[in-house]
Structures are given as structure tokens and as C-alpha cells.
Coordinates of C-alpha atoms in Angstrom, one line a residue:
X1 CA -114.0 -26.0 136.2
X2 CA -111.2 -27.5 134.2
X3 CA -110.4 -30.9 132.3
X4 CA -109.4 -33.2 129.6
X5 CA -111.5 -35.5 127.3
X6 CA -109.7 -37.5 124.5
X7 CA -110.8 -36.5 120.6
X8 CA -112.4 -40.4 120.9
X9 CA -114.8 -39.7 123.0
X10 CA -116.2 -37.0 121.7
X11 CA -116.1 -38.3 118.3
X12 CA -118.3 -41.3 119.7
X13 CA -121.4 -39.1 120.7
X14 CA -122.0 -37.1 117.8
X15 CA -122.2 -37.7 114.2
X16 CA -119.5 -36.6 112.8
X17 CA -115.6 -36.6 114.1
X18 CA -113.8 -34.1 116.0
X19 CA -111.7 -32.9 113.2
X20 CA -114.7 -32.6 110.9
X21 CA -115.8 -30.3 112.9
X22 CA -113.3 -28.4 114.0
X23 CA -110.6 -28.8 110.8
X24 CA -112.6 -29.7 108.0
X25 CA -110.5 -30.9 105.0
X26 CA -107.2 -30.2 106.7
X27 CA -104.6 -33.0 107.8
X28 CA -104.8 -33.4 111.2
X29 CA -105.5 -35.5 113.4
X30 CA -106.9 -34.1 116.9
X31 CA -105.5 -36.3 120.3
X32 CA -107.5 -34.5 123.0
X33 CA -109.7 -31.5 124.1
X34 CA -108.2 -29.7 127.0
X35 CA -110.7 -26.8 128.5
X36 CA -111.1 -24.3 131.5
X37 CA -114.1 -21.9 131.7
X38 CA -112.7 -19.3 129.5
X39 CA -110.3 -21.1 127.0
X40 CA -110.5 -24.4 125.1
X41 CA -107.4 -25.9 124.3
X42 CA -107.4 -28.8 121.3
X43 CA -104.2 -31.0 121.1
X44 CA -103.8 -32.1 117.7
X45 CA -100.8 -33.6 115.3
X46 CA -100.0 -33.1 111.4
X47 CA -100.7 -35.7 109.4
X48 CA -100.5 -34.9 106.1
X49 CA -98.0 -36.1 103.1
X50 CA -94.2 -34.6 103.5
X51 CA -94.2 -31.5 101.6
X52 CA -91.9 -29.8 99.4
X53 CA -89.2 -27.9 100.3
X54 CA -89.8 -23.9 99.8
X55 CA -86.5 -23.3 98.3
X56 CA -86.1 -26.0 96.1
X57 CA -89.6 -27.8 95.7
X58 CA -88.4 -31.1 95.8
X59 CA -90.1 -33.4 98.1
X60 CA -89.2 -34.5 101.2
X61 CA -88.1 -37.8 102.5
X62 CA -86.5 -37.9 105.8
X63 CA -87.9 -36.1 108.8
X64 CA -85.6 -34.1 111.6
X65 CA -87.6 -33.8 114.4
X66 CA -91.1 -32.3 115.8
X67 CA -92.1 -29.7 117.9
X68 CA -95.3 -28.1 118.8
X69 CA -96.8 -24.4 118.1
X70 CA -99.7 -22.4 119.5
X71 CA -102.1 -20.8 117.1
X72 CA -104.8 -18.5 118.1
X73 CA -108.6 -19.7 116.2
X74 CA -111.7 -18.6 115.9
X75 CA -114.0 -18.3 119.0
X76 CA -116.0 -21.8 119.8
X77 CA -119.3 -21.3 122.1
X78 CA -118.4 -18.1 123.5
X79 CA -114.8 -19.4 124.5
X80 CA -111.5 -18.4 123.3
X81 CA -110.0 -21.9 121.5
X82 CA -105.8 -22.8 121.0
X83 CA -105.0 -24.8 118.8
X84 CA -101.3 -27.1 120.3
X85 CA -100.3 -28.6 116.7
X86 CA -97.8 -30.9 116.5
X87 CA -96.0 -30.5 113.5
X88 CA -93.1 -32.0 111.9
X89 CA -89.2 -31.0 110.2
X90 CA -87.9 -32.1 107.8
X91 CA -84.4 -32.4 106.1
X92 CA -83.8 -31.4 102.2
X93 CA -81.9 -33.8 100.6
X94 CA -80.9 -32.1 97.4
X95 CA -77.3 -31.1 97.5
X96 CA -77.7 -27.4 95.3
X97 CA -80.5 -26.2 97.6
X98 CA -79.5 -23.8 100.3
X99 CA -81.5 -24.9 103.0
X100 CA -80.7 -28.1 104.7
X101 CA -84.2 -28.4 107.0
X102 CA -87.6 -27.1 107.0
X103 CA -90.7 -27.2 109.3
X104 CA -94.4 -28.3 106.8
X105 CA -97.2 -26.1 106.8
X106 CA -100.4 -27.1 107.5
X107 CA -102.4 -26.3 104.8
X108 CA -105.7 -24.1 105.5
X109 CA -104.6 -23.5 109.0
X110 CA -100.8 -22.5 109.3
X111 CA -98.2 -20.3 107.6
X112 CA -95.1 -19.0 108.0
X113 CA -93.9 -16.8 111.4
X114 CA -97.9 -16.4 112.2
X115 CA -99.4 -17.2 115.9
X116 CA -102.6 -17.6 114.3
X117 CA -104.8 -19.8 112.2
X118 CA -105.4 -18.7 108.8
X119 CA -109.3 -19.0 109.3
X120 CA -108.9 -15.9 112.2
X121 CA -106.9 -14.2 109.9
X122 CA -109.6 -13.5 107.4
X123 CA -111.6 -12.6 110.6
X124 CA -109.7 -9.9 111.3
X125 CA -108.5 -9.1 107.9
X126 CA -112.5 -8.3 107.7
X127 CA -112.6 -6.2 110.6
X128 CA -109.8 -4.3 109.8
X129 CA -111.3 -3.8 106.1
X130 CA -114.3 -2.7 107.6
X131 CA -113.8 -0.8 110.8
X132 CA -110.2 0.0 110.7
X133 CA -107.8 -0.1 113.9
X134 CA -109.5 1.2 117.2
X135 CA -112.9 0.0 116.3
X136 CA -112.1 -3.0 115.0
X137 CA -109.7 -3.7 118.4
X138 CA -113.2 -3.2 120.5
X139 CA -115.0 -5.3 118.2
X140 CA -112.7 -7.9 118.7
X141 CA -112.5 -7.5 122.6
X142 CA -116.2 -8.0 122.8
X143 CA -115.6 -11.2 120.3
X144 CA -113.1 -12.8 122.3
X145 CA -110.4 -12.3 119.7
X146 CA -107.2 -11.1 120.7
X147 CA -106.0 -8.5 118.2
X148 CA -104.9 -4.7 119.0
X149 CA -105.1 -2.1 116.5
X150 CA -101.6 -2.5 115.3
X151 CA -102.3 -5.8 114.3
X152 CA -105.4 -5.4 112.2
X153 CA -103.8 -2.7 110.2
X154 CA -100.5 -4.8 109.7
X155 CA -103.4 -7.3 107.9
X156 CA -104.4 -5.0 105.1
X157 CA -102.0 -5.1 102.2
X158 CA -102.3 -2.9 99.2
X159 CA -103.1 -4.7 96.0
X160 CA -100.4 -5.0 93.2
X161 CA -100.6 -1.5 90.6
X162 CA -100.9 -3.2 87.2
X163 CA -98.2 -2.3 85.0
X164 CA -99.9 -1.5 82.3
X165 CA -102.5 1.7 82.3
X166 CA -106.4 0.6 81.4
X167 CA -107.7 1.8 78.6
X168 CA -109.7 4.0 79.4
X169 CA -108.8 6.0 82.8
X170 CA -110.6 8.3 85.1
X171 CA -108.9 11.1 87.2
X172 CA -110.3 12.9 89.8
X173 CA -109.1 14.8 93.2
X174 CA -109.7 14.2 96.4
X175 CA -109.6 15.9 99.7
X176 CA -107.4 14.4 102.8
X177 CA -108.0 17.8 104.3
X178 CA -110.3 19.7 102.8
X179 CA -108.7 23.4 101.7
X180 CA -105.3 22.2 102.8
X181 CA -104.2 18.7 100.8
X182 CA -105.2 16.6 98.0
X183 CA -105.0 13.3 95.9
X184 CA -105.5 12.1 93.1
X185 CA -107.9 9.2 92.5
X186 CA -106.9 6.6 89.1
X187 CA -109.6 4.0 87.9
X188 CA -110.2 2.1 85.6
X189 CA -113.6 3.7 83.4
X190 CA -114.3 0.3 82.0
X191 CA -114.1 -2.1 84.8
X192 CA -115.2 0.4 87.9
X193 CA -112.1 -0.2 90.1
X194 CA -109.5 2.2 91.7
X195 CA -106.0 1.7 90.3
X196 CA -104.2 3.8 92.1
X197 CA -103.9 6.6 94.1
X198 CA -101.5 9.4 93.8
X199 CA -100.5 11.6 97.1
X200 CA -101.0 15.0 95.5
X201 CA -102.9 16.0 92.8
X202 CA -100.2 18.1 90.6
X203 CA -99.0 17.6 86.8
X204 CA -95.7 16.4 87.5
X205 CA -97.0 13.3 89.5
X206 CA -99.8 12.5 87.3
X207 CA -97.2 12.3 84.1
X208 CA -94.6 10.5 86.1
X209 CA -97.4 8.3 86.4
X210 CA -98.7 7.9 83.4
X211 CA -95.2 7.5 82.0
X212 CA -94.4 4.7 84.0
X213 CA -97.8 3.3 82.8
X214 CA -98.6 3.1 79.3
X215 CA -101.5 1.6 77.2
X216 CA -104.2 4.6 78.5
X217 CA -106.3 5.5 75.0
X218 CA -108.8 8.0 76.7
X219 CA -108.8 10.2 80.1
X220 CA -111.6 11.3 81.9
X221 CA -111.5 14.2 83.7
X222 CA -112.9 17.3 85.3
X223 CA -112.4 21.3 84.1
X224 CA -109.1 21.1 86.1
X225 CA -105.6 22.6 83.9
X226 CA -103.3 20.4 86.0
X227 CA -104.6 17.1 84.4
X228 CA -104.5 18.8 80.7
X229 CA -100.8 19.3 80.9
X230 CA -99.7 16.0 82.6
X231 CA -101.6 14.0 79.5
X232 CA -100.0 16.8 76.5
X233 CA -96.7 16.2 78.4
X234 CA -96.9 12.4 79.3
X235 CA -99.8 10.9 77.1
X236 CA -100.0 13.2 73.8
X237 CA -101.5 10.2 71.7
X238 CA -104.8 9.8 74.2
X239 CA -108.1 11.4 73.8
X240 CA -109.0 13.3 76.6
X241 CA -112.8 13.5 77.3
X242 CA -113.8 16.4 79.4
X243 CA -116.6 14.9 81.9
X244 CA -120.5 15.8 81.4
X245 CA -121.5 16.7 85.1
X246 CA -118.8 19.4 85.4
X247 CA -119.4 21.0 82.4
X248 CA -122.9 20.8 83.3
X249 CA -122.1 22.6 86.8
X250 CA -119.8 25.0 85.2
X251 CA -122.8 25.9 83.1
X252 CA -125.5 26.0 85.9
X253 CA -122.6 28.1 88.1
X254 CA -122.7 30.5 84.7
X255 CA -126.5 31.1 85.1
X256 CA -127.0 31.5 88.8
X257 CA -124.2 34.2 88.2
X258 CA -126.3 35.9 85.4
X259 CA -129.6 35.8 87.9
X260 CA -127.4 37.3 90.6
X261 CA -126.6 40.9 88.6
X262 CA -129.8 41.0 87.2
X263 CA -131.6 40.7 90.4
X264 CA -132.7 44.9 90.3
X265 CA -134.6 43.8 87.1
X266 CA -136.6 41.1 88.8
X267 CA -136.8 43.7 91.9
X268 CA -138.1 46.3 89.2
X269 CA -140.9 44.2 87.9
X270 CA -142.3 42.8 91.1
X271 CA -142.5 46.1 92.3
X272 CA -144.1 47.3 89.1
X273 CA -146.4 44.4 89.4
X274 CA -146.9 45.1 93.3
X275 CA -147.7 49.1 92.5
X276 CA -150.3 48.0 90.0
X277 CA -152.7 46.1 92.4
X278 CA -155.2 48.2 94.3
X279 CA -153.3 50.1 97.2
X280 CA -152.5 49.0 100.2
X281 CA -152.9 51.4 103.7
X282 CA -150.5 53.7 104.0
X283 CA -147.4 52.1 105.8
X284 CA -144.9 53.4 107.9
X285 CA -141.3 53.4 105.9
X286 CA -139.2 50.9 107.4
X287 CA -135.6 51.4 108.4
X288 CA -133.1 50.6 105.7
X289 CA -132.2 47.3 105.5
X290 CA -128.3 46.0 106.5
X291 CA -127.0 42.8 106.6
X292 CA -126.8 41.1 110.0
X293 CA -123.7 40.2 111.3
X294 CA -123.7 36.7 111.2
X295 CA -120.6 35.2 111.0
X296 CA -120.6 33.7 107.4
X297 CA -121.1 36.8 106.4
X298 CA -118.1 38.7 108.4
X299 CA -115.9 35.7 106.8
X300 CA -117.1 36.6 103.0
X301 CA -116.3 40.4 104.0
X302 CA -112.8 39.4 105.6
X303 CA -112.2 36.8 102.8
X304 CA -113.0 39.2 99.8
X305 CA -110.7 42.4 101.4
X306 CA -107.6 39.5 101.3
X307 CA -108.1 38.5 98.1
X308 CA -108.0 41.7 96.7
X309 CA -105.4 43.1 98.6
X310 CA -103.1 39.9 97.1
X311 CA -104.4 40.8 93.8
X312 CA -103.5 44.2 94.0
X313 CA -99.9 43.2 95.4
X314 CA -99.7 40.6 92.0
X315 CA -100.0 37.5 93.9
X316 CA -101.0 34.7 91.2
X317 CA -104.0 32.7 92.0
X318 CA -102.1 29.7 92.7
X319 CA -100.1 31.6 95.1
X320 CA -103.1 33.8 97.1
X321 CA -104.8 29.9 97.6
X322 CA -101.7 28.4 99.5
X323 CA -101.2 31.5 101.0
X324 CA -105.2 31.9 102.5
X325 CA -105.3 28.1 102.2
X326 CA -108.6 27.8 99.5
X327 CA -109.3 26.3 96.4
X328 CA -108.3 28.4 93.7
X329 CA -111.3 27.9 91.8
X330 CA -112.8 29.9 95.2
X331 CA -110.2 32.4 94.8
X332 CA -110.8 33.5 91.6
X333 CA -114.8 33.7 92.3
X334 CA -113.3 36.1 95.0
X335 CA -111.2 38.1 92.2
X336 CA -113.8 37.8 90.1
X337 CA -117.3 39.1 91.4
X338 CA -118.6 42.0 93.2
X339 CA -118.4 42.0 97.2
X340 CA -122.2 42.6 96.9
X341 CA -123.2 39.8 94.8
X342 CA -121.2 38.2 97.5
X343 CA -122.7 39.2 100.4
X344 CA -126.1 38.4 98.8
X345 CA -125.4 35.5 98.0
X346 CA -124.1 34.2 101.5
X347 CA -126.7 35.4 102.9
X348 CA -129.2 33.5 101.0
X349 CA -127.4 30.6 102.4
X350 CA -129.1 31.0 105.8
X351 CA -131.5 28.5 106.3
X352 CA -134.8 29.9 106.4
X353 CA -136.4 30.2 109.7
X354 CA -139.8 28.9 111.3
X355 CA -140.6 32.5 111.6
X356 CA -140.5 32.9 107.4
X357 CA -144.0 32.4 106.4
X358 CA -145.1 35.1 109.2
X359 CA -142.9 37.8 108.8
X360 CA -144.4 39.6 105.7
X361 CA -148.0 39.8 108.1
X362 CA -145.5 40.8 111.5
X363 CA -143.6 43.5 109.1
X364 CA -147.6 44.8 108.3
X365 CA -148.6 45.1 112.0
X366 CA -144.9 46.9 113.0
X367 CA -145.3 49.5 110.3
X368 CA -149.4 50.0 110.9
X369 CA -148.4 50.9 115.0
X370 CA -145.7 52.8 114.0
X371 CA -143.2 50.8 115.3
X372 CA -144.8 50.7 119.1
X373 CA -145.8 46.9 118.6
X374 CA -145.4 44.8 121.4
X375 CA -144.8 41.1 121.4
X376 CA -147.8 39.9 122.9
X377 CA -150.3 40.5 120.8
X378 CA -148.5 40.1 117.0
X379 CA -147.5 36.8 118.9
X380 CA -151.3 35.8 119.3
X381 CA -152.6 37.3 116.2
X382 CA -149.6 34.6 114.1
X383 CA -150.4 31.8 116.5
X384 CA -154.4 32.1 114.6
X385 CA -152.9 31.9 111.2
X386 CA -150.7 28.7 112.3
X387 CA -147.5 29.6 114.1
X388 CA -146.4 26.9 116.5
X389 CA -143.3 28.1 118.5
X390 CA -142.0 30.9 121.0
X391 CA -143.0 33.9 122.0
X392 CA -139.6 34.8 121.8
X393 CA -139.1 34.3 118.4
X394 CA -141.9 36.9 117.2
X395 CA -140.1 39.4 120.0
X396 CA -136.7 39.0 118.2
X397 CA -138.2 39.8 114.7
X398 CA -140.0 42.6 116.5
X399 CA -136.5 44.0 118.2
X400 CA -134.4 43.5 115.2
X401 CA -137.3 45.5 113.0
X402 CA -136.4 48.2 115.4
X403 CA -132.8 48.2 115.3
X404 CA -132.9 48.0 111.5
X405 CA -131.5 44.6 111.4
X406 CA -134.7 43.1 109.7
X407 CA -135.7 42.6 105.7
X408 CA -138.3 45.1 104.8
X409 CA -141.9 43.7 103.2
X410 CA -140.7 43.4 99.8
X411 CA -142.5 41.7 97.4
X412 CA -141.6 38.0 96.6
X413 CA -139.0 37.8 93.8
X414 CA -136.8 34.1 93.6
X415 CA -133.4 34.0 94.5
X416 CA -130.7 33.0 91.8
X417 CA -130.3 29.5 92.7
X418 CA -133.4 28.5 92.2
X419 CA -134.2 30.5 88.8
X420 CA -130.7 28.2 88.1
X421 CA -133.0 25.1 88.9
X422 CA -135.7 25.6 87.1
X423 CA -133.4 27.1 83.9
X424 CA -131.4 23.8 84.0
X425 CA -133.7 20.8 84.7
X426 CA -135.7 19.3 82.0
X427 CA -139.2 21.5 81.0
X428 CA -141.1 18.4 81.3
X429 CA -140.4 18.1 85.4
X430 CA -141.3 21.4 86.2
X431 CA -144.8 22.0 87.8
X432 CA -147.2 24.5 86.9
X433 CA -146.8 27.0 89.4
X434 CA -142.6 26.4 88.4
X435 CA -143.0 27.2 84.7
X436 CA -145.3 30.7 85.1
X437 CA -142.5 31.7 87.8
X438 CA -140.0 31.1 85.5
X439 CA -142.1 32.9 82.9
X440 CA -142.1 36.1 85.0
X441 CA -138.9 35.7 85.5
X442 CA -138.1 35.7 81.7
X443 CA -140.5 38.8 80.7
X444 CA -138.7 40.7 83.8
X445 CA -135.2 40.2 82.0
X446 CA -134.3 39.7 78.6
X447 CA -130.6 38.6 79.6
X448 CA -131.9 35.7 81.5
X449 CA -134.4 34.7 79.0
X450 CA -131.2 34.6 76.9
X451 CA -129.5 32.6 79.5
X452 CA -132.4 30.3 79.4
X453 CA -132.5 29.8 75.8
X454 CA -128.5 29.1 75.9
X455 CA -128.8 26.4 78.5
X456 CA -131.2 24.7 77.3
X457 CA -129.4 24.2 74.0
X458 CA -126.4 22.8 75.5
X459 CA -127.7 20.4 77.8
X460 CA -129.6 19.3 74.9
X461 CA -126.1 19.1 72.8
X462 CA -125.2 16.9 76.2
X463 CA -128.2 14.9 76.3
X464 CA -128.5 13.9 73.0
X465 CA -124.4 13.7 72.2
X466 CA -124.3 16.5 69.3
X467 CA -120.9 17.4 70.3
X468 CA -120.5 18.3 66.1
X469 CA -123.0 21.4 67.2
X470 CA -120.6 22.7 70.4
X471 CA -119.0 25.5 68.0
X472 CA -121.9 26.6 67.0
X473 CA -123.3 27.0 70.3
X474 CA -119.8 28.7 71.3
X475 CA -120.4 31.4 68.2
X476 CA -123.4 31.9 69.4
X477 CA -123.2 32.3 73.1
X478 CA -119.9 34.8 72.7
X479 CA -121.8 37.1 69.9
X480 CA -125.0 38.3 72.4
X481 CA -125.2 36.3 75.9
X482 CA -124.6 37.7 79.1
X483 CA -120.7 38.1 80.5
X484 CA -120.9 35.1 82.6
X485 CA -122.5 32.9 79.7
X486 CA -120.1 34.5 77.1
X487 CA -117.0 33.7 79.8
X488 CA -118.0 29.7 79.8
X489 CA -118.4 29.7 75.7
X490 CA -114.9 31.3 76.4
X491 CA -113.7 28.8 78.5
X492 CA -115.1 26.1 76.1
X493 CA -113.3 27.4 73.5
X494 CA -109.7 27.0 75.1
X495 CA -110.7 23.2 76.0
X496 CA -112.6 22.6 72.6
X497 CA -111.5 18.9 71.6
X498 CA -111.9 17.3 75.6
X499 CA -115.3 19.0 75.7
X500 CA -116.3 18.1 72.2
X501 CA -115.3 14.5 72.7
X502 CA -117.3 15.1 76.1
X503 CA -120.4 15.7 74.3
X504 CA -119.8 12.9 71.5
X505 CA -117.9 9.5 73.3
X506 CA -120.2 7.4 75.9
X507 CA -117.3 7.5 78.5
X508 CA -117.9 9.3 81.6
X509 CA -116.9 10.4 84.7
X510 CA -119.4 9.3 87.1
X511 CA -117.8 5.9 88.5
X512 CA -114.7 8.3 89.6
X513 CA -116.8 10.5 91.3
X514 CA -118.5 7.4 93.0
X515 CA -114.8 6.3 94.4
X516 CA -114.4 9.8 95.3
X517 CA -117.9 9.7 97.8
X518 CA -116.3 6.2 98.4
X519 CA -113.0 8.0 99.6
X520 CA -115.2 10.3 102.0
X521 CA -116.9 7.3 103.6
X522 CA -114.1 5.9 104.4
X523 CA -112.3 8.7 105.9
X524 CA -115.4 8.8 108.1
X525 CA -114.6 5.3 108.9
X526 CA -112.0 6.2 110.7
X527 CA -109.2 6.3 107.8
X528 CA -109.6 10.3 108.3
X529 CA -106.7 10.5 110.6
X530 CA -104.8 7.8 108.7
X531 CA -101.1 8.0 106.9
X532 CA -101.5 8.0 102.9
X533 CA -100.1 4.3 102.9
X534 CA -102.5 3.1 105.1
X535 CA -105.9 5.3 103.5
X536 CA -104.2 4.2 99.8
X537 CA -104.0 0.7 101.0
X538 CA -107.8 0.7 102.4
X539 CA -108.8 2.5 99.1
X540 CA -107.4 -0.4 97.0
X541 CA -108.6 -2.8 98.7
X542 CA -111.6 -4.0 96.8
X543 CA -114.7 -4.8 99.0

């Protein structure tokens, strides 16, 4: 079905006219409605005042000639709708300008070179923003909007870079692929917006930056060096605040590592505690315990012997992480600690099984039959005391208790990440049961109790803003505290003022790391894969 109706007619049924509906406040004047089943064609003419010329801005006064132009709008009742505008040229009469005609502009529906009416434009400028390029092409296909992938992304434009620095900047890295390439993230502290975005995350850049944009007063930043030399280089007049949360984690990763060598005390008194309840029946030893062969665990073994082996050769840290492509802060936790603690603590990273709450009972019954337990009737005896799943499962344990793959029954003792919790979150939202574990904990090791004691001094220095007490605490912690607590007051010590003004200015770090979680959604979004003009433009974009 196809046909014409002129804009008169349909102006006469309803209430309002044709170009109310359809071009609301623009000037022009619609002649006719032509439509098919798929596509609705309005014919309509300019008909505003003669505009100024774009080179000169003198108004015009004599036209040339007309023609008419097609332009793409926004879907009406399911149908795809043209727009055939009439519009007019005219000349310019003013001798010292270069042009001698020009075409008008319709304003809020035409510009320059475009096939489309500015209303669809912020369509798809909104699709684009939001999906990106292949999704937001199938969005539009289902919309009736005719727009390919290349032509969304050509609609987002990055935002000027103002020339002048804010006051108060935040810097932060980012990953574009994680363990491989970085950026570097710029906002603005004070108004919670990304200024720019750098494509690496090295001194040089950052000061060429920051040269080229002055007025910053104070930086906030993370633990990294890189940052510290691009501001004494570039920036020497600006504070730099070193940010709470990382010193925080620096300070959390300093007491798990404390918990970790001192495990063989907590082992010593739960055993001690163990031996001094009424005896058990004689058990058959179990096999000695070895690690299973999981594949986290093969990669920390594998990792560790290269690190070493490029220590030994004198590789520098920076080189050894381009070289195995990893952090360097994970490199020097390689160089650093014991392949044991190591191993321990990757395998404490397994997620704990359905079987866990049943193995300590399973372990009893494998030693009490000397090891000839079958799977059947262990099986039945856990699925009284509650275990819901396989049969299989319980013959696995059984199998690997034979092979010597399995823990031994041990007696409970907390593993180092969560004596870290309870150590660094606040004594008043700790439960009961939390704060006589962490008791224990403290009677079994005097260098943990000192740990404790430490931390909760500085994150009260953090809390509170007593950044005038940090030396003290860095005295202190390097005259009796543990190695790894002694290391951070160390490490402190070489970043003194950023930290001290960390622990005394209100300015933080957290709206960064927001943009950086921002960064990773987007990526998500389809920007993974993207260029770094496009995923800089999408990032400064402001939503």
C-alpha cells in the first residue's frame, strides 16, 4: 500500500499541525506526506529568515537558487521516516568575504555535510555512548535506524583537555591488558571528572604532562615511584598526598605476611591445646601431607624458579617484569618471600569444597580402618550428619587419603588472611566468637600481638588524621616489630611528607579509583578491544 496526503489534510483532523508535530519550533513548513509500508516520506520547505553568511556573518539578501536534500529522522510508528527539505542558497554580498554563495541551515534539524537530522544524531550519539559499535549497530537494526558501527563511533568526540591543570589532581593506572600495558588515569579531585588520559603510565609522560599543564597545587596518588619523580621533576612546588587506601593495603599486606611465618607458632599452640584435652583413640598415622598438583600451584613453583634465576643473573626488577610480563610489585613479592610461604599461600586460595565440613570425621573413620575404608559406608555415615552431594566426592577424599594427596586431621588454626581481617577492621565489628579467636591467636605469638598493636595505631593515626604522630609510629615500629612491619615503617620513611600529608589533608584518592572501576566497565562494554583514541574518547566523555 502506497500514497500521498497533502500536510492540509492532516492538519485538519487533529489538533495540532503537521509541523507541530513533527518539527516543533523549527522553520519549516511541511507540503505533503508521502508513505509506503515501510518508509514515510515528509516533503517539506525552509522557511525561516535569510541567515548569515558562515564566513563573514553578514546577513543575507539575495537568494541563488534551491535545491532539495534527504535526511534520515527518527523512527515514526514503527516506520523508517525521510525528511525531502527544500532548502534555499544564497549569495554573499560583501566584497572582502571569500565565499560568494552559501546554502542556510535549518536550525534544530540540519548541519553541514550530514544525511541526517540532528534529533537522530543524538540518538545514535546515545547508543554509541552506551553500547559502543557492534552492539549499538544491532540495536539500531532492530530500531529501524540505519547506522553501522563505523558510524556510531565516528559520533563520539573527545572533549576539549583544559589548559590549565585543576587544583587538585588524582593519578592512578589502569590496565588495557592486564600484566602487559597500562594508562594513566588524570581527574580532577575536586569536581569528580576525568581530565585526561595518558597512554602509558611512565614518569616521562606524566611530567610532559604536567608541564604542559600548570596550576596543579596537590597530587593524589598511590605507593607507585613513577609518579613521585614526574611531580619532583615537572611539579616541585605541589604537595603530594600519598592516598589512604593504599597505605592502608600496604599495611594489611604487612600483617598477613607477619601471620604467614609465624604460622608453626599458631600450629604449636593448637596442638598444645589439642594434646591437653582428654585423648582421643589411638589413630593410625597418616601419610605425609604434599601439595596437590593443581595448576595454580605448578605456576607459583614455575613463576618463583624464574624470578630467581633472573635475580641471580642481575636482572633489575623492572627488567625481570617486561621480561615474564608481571607487575613488578608481583616480582618483587617473588624475590622477596620464601617459595613455601608461597606455596601456602596459593593454596589457601582454593575455594573450599562442599566436602570441608566432613573431612575432619572421613579423616577419623580412614585412620580407625586402617586405611581399608570403602566409600559406601563413610558416604552414608556423612549423609546422617548433613552431606547433600555425591557419592563420588567422599570416594575421591577417600582415594587421595590413600595416595597421600590429602590434609591430615589437624587441628583448626586460621589462615593469615583472615587473622589480617580481624587485626585491621575496627574492634567494635568483630563478633564474639571473632575477638576470642583473635585472642588465641595473640597468646600463641607475641610477634603478631605486636603486629596487632602496630596496626591498630596507624589506622587510628588514619582515621582520626594525626599525621603529626606518623614518626613516631615509624620509631616505633622499626625499633621491635616484626621484618615485614619494620619493612613498611621503612618504606614510610623514604615517602614521609606524601604519607604525612596523607594522614593530615582531607583529599583522597577514592573518586580515581571509582573512574578506574569505571574504566573496567567500560572495557566490558565492548571498549576492551578498542584503539586508545577511541577508549580515551569514550572515557571523556561524561555520562
Amino acid at each position: 500500500m502506497c500514497g500521498n496526503v497533502p500536510a492540509g489534510h492532516l492538519s485538519a483532523v487533529g489538533v495540532c499541525s503537521l509541523e507541530d508535530v513533527l518539527f516543533p519550533e523549527i522553520d519549516v513548513r511541511s507540503e505533503r506526506v508521502d508513505f509506503t509500508a515501510d518508509v514515510l516520506v515528509v516533503v517539506a520547505v525552509a522557511c525561516g529568515p535569510a541567515p548569515r553568511c558562515p564566513g563573514c556573518r553578514a546577513r543575507a539578501r539575495r537568494i541563488h537558487s534551491s535545491y532539495e536534500r534527504g535526511l534520515a529522522e527518527r523512527p515514526l510508528t514503527g516506520k523508517r521516516l525521510r525528511v525531502r527539505l527544500r532548502v534555499r542558497q544564497f549569495f554573499c554580498d560583501r566584497a572582502s568575504c571569500r565565499r560568494l554563495t552559501f546554502v542556510e541551515q535549518v536550525s534544530g534539524l540540519s548541519e553541514r555535510y550530514r544525511r541526517s537530522s540532528l534529533g537522530l544524531k543524538k540518538w545514535l550519539h546515545a547508543v554509541a555512548v552506551e553500547l559502543g559499535g557492534r552492539p549499538g549497530e544491532r540495536l539500531c537494526r532492530k530500531m529501524h535506524l540505519a547506522a553501522g558501527r563505523s558510524r556510531l563511533l565516528e559520533l563520539l568526540e573527545s572533549p576539549p583537555v583544559p589548559e590549565r591543570a585543576p587544583r587538585a589532581l588524582g593519578a592512578d593506572e589502569f590496565a588495557f591488558r592486564k600484566g602487559c600495558t597500562y594508562g594513566t588515569a588524570l581527574v580532577d579531585v575536586e569536581a569528580g571528572q576525568v581530565v585526561d588520559v595518558l597512554p602509558d603510565r611512565t614518569s616521562e609522560t606524566f611530567a610532559d604532562w604536567l608541564r604542559d599543564h600548570s596550576g596543579v597545587e596537590v597530587i593524589c596518588r598511590d605507593r607507585s615511584s613513577a609518579y613521585t619523580r614526574s611531580v619532583k621533576e615537572a611539579a616541585p612546588h605541589a604537595l603530594e598526598e600519598a592516598d589512604h587506601w593504599h597505605l592502608l593495603q600496604n599495611l594489611a599486606a604487612a600483617v598477613e605476611k607477619t601471620c604467614h611465618q609465624h604460622r608453626a607458632c599458631l600450629r604449636k599452640h593448637a596442638d598444645e591445646k589439642t594434646g591437653s584435652t582428654p585423648a582421643a583413640p589411638p589413630l593410625m598415622e597418616l601419610p605425609l601431607h604434599e601439595l596437590p598438583r593443581t595448576q595454580i600451584i605448578e605456576r607459583t613453583r614455575h613463576r618463583h624458579a624464574d624470578v630467581q634465576r633472573l635475580v641471580a643473573a642481575g636482572w633489575t626488577i623492572s627488567a625481570i617484569a617486561r621480561r615474564l610480563n608481571l607487575d613488578r610489585k608481583t616480582v618483587r613479592r617473588f624475590r622477596d618471600t620464601d617459595l613455601v610461604q608461597l606455596l601456602a599461600s596459593a593454596n589457601e586460595r582454593r575455594p573450599a569444597g562442599v566436602l570441608e565440613p566432613f573431612k575432619p570425621y572421613l579423616d577419623t573413620r580412614f585412620t580407625e580402618s586402617q586405611g581399608q575404608a570403602s566409600g559406601s559406608r563413610p558416604f552414608l555415615e556423612v549423609r546422617e550428619r548433613g552431606y547433600r552431594r555425591s557419592r563420588q566426592v567422599v570416594r575421591k577424599h577417600l582415594a587421595a587419603l590413600r595416595a597421600s594427596n590429602a590434609e591430615p586431621v589437624r587441628a583448626d588454626i586460621p589462615n593469615p588472611r583472615k587473622i589480617t581481617g580481624w587485626i585491621t577492621r575496627p574492634r567494635e565489628s568483630l563478633t564474639d566468637q571473632q575477638e576470642e579467636r583473635l585472642l588465641e591467636v595473640q597468646l600463641a605469638c607475641p610477634d603478631i600481638t605486636r603486629a596487632c598493636d602496630l596496626t591498630r595505631a596507624f589506622t587510628d593515626l588514619v582515621r582520626n588524621r594525626r599525621g603529626s604522630f606518623l614518626l613516631e609510629w615509624i620509631r616505633q615500629a622499626e625499633q621491635d616489630a616484626p621484618k615485614p612491619m619494620s619493612g613498611f615503617a621503612s618504606f614510610l620513611r623514604q615517602d614521609l611528607d606524601a604519607v604525612t600529608a596523607g594522614l593530615t589533608l582531607h583529599w583522597s584518592s577514592g573518586v580515581v579509583e571509582g573512574h578506574v572501576n569505571r574504566v573496567k566497565t567500560l572495557k566490558r562494554a565492548m571498549y576492551g578491544r578498542a584503539p586508545f583514541r577511541l577508549l580515551r574518547t569514550r572515557i571523556l566523555i561524561r555520562e
